[in-house]
Short mmCIF file of C-alpha atoms in Angstrom, two decimals:
data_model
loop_
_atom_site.label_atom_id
_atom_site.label_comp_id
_atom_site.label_asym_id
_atom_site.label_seq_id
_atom_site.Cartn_x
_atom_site.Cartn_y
_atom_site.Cartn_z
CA UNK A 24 27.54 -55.78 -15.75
CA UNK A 25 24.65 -54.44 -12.73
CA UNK A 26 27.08 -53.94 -9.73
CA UNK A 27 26.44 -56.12 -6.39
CA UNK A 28 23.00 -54.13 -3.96
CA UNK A 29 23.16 -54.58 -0.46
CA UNK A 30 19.83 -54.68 1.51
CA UNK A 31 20.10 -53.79 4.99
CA UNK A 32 17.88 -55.30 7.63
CA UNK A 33 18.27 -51.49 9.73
CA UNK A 34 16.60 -52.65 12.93
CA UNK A 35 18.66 -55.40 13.08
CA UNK A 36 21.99 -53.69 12.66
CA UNK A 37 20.92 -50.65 15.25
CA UNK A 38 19.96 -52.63 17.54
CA UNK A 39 23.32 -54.85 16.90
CA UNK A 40 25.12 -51.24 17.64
CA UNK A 41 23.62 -50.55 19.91
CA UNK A 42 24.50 -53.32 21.96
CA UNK A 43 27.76 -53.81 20.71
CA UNK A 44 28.96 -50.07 21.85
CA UNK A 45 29.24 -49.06 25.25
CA UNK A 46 26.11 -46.37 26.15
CA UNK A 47 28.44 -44.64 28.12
CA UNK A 48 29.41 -43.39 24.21
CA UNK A 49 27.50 -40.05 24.45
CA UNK A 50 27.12 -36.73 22.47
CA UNK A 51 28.42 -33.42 24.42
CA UNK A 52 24.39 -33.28 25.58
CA UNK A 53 24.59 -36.25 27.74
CA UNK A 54 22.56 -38.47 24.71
CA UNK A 55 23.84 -41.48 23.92
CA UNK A 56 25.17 -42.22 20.34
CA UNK A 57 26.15 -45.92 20.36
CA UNK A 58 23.54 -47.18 18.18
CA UNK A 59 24.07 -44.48 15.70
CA UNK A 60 28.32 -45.40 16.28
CA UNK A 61 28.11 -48.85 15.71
CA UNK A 62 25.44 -48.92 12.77
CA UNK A 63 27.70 -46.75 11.00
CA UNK A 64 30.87 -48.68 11.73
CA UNK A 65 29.02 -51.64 10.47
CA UNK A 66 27.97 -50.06 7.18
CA UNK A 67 31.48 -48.75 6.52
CA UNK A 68 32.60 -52.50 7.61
CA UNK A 69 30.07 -54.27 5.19
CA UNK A 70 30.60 -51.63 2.44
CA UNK A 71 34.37 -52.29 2.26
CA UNK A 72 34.39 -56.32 2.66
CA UNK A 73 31.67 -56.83 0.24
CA UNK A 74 32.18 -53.46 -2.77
CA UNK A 75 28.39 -52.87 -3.18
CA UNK A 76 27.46 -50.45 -6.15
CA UNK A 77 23.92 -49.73 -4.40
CA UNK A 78 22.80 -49.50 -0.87
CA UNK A 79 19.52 -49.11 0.65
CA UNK A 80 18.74 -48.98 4.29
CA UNK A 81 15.00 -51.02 5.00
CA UNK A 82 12.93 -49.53 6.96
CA UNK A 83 10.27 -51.07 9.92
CA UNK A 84 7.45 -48.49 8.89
CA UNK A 85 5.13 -51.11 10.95
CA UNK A 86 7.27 -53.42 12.76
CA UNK A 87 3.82 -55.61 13.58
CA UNK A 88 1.68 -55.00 10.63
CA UNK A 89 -2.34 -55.46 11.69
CA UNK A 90 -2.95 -57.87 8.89
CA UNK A 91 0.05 -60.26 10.58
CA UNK A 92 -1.85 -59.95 14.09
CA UNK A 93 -4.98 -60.74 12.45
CA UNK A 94 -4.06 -64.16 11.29
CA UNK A 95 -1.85 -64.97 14.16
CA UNK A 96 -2.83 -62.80 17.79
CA UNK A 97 0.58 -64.11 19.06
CA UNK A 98 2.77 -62.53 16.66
CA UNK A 99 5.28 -60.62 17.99
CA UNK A 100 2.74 -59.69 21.00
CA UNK A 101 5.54 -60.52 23.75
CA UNK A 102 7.32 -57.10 22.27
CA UNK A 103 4.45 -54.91 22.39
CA UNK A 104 5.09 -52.07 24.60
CA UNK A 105 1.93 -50.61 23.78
CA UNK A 106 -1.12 -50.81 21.99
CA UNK A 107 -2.14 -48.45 19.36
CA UNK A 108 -5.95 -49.24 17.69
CA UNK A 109 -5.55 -48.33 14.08
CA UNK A 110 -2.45 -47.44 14.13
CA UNK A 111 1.30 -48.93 15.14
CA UNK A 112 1.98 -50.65 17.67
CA UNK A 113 4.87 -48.89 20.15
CA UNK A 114 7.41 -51.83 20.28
CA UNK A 115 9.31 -52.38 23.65
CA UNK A 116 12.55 -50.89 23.01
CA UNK A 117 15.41 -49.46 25.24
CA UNK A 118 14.63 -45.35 25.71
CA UNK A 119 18.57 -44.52 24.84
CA UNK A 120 17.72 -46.10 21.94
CA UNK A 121 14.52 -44.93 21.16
CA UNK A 122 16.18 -41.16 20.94
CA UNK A 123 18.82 -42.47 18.18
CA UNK A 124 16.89 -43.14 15.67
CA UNK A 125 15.45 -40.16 13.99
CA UNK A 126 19.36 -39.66 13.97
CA UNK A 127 19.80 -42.56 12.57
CA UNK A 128 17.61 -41.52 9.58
CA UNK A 129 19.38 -38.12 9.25
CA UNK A 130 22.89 -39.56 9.32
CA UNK A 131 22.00 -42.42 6.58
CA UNK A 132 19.97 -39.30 4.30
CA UNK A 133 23.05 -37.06 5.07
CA UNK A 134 25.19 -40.09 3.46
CA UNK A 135 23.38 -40.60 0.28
CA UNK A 136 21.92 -43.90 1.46
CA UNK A 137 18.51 -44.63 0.30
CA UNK A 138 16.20 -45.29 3.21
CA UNK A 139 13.13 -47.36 2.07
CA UNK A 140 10.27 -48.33 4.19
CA UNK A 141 6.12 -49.36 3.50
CA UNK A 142 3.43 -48.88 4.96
CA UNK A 143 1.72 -51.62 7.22
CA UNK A 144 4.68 -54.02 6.04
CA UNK A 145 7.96 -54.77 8.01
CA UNK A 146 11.65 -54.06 6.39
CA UNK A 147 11.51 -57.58 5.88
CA UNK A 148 8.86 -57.08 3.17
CA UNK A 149 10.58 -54.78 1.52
CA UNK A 150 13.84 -56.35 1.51
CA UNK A 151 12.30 -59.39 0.09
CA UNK A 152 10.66 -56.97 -3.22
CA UNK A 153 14.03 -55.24 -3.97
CA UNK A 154 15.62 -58.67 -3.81
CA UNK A 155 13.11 -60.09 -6.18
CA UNK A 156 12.95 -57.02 -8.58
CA UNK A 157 16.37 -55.66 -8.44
CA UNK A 158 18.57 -56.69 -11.23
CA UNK A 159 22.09 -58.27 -10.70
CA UNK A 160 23.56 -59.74 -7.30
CA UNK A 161 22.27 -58.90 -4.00
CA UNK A 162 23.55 -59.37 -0.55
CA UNK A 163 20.78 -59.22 1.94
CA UNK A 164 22.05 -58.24 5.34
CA UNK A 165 20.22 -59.66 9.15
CA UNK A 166 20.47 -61.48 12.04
CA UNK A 167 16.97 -62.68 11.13
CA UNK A 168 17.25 -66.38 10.23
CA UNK A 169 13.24 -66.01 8.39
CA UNK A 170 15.32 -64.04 5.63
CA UNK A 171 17.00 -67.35 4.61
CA UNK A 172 14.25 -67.61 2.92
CA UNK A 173 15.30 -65.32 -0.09
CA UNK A 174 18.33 -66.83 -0.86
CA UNK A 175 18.65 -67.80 -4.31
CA UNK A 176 21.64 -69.00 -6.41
CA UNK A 177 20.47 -68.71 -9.68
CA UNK A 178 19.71 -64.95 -9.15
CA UNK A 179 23.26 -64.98 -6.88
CA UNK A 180 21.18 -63.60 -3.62
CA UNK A 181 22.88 -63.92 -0.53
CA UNK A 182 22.14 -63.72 3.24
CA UNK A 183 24.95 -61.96 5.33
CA UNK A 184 24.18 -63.26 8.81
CA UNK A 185 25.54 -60.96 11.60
CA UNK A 186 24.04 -63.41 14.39
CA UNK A 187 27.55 -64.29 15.03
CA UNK A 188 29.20 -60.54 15.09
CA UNK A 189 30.68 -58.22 13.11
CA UNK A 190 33.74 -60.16 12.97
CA UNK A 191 32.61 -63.87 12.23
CA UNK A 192 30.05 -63.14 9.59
CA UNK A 193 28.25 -65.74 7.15
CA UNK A 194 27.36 -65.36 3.95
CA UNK A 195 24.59 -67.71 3.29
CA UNK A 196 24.08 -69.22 -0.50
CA UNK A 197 21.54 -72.44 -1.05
CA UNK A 198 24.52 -74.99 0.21
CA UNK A 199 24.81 -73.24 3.28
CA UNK A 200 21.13 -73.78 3.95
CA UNK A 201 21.72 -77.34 3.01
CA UNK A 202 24.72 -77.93 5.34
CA UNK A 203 22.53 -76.08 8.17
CA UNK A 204 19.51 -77.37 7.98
CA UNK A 205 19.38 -80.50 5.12
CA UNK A 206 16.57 -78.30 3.24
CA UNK A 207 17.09 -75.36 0.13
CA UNK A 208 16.38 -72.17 0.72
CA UNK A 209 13.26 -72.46 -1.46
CA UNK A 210 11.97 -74.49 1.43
CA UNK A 211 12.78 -72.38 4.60
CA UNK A 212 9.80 -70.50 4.66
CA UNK A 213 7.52 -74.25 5.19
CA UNK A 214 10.98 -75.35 7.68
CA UNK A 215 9.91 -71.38 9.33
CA UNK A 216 6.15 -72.42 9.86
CA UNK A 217 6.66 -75.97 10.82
CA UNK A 218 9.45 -75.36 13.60
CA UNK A 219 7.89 -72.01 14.88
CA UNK A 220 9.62 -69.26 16.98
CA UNK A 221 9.12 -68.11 20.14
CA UNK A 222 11.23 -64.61 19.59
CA UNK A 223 8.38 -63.98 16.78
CA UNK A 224 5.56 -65.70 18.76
CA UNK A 225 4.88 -68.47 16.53
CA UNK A 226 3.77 -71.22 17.84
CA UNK A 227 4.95 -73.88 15.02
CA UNK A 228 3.46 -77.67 15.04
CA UNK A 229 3.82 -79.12 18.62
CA UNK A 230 6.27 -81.63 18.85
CA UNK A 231 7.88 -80.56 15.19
CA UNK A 232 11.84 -78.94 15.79
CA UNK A 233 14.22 -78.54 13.30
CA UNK A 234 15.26 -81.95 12.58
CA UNK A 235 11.81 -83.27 12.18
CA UNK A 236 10.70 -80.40 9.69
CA UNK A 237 14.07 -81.30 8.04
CA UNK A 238 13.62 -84.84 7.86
CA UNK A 239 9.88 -84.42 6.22
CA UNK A 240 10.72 -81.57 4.07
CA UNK A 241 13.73 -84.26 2.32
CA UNK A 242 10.68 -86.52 2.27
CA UNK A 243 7.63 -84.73 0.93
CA UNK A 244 9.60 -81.26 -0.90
CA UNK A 245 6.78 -78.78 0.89
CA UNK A 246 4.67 -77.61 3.46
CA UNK A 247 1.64 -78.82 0.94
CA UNK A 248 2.77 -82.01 0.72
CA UNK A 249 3.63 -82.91 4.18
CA UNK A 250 0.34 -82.13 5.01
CA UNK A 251 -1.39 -84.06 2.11
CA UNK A 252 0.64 -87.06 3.95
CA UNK A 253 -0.78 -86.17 7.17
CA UNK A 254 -4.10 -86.19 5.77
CA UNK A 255 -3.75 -89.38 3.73
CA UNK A 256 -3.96 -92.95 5.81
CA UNK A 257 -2.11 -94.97 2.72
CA UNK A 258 1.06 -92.29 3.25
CA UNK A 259 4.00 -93.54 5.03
CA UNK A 260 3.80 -90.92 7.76
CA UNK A 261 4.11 -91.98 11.47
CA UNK A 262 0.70 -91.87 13.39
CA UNK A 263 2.05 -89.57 15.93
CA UNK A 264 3.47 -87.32 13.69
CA UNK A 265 -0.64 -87.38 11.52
CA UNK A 266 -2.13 -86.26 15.01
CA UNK A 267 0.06 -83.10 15.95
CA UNK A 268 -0.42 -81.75 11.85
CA UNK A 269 -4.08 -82.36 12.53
CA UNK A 270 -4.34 -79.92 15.78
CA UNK A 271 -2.67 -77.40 13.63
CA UNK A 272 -4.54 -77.52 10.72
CA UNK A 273 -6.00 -73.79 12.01
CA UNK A 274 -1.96 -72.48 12.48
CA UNK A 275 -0.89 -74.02 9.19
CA UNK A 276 -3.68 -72.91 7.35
CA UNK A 277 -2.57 -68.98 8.15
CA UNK A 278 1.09 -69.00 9.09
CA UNK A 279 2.66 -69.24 5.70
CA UNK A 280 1.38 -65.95 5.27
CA UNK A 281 2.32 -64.68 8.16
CA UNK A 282 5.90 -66.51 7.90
CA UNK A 283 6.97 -65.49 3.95
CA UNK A 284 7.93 -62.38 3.20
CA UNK A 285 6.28 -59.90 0.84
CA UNK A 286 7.53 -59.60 -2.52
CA UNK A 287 5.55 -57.94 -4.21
CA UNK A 288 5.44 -54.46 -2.70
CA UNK A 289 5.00 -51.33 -4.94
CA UNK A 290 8.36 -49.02 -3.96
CA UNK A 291 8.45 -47.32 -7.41
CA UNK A 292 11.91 -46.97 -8.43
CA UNK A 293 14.50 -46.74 -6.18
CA UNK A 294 17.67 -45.14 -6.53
CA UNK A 295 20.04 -46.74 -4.63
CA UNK A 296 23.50 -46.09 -6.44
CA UNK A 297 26.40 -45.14 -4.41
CA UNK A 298 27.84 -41.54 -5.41
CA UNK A 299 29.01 -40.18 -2.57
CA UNK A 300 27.48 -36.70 -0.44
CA UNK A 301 27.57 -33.92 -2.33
CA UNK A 302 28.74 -30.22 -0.87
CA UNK A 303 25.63 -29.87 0.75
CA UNK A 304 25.34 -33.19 2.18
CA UNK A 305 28.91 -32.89 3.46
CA UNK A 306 28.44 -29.97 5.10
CA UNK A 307 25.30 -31.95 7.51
CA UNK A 308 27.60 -34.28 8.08
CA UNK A 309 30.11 -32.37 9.62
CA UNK A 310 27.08 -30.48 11.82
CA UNK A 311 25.73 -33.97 12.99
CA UNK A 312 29.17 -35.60 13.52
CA UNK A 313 30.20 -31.99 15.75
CA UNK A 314 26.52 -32.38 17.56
CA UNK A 315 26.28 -35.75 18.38
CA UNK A 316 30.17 -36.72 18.36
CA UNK A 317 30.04 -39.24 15.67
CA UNK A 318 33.90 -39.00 15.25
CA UNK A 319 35.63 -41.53 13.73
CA UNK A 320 32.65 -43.55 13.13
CA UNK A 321 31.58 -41.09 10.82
CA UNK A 322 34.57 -40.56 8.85
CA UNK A 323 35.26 -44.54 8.57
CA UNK A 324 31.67 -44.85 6.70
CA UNK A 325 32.41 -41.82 4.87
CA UNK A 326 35.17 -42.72 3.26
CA UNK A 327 34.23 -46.57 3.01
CA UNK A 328 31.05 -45.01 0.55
CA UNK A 329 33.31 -42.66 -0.82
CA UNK A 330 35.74 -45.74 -2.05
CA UNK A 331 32.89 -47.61 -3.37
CA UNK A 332 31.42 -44.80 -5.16
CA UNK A 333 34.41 -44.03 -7.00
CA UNK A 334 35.16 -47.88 -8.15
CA UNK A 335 31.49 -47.94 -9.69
#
């Protein structure tokens, strides 16, 4: 039987550690190392609660990809540190943490954890193609609520949602959705665009929260349908509710693309099977745990990948 993959949401979970872990956690340099502490106590956490057989960190290779901006300006623009014309926008993000994460990346390559990122598409995208391609269970990993999206119990994908902490996590399958939110996952993406959100600068339809979307998703089973009803004078649908759908015709005609996630991207194959460091891995691990005093974090993750490498 294909072993359980676990999809990491890496932004997410560095910035969760870094936040979580004091900054005055610093290497013998004066840098600070609590983002690169507490992502790898959360791997080695995650790793030993949930046994995965394959692991792969996703990558932001463009954290606001152009062709996003393009259909919705807004879109993420409250985070934009600065501007870049054809290239990547710099996001706004904390300067001890900025210096982490090429460590980070070492640390994870050092472990034998596949990092995976695409160009001009967000670790979202790619953590929505390996959990549509990959074979077997998956456990998708993110504070990011827009990732309920890819929950599917028929293909037993999960969402681990770390919004709450490390220590009160939720695993997400389609009847948590329902008991959430009264929709299926299959639907979140339409409840996504309809209800907006302000972290992501989406506007959603004016006037339309969570209930509302809710209540007309049970009604009319899609985005496509509710706005057939809005457009139809014979439907059922509230006047009120037929005006604020037609002054965002222009939003709803772009968002959904904007809002669902990619999954369709072409990664090749990727090797994520757990086998542990081998001599020469080891030995830059014990340089970057000496330089950047990764102590104990280190070894817990080490030895939580070690575990699961030798059960699969």
């Amino acid at each position: 039987m294909t072993g359980r993959t676990m999809l990491l949401d890496s932004a997410s979970l560095y910035f969760r550690g870094f936040y979580g872990v004091p900054d005055t956690v610093r290497a013998p340099d004066g840098t600070p190392v609590n983002a690169i502490r507490g992502f790898l106590d959360i791997i080695a956490k995650l790793v030993t609660d949930y046994g995965p057989e394959s692991l792969v960190a996703c990558w932001d290779d463009d954290w606001r990809p152009r062709w996003r901006v393009d259909l919705i300006p807004s879109y993420k623009a409250h985070r934009v540190a600065r501007e870049v014309p054809g290239g990547v926008d710099v996001e706004e993000v904390p300067a001890e943490l900025v210096v982490q994460v090429p460590v980070i990346r070492e640390v994870l390559d050092a472990l034998g954890i596949a990092i995976v990122g695409a160009a001009q598409h967000e670790a979202d995208d790619v953590i929505g193609t390996l959990a549509t391609v990959t074979p077997g269970p998956v456990d998708v990993v993110t504070g990011d609520r827009d990732l309920f999206q890819l929950v599917d119990d028929d293909r037993d994908v999960r969402v681990v949602y770390t919004a709450r902490g490390m220590s009160n996590l939720e695993v997400l399958t389609d009847a948590a959705i329902v008991a959430k939110y009264g929709i299926h996952a299959n639907q979140y993406a339409d409840f996504a665009v309809m209800r907006g959100d302000s972290s992501d600068g989406l506007p959603g339809v004016a006037g339309v929260g969570e209930k509302t979307a809710g209540a007309l998703l049970a009604e009319y089973g899609d985005l496509s349908g509710i706005e057939a009803a809005a457009a139809d004078p014979a439907s059922a649908m509230k006047p009120a509710l037929r005006t604020r759908f037609a002054a965002a015709v222009d939003y709803l005609s772009v968002a959904p693309t904007v809002v669902e996630v990619v999954r369709d991207l072409p990664l090749g194959d990727v090797d994520a099977r757990l086998r542990g460091p081998d001599d020469a891995q080891r030995a830059t691990l014990e340089s970057l745990g000496e330089r950047w005093a990764l102590g104990g974090s280190l070894d817990r993750c080490l030895a939580a990948l070690t575990a699961a490498a030798a059960r699969s």
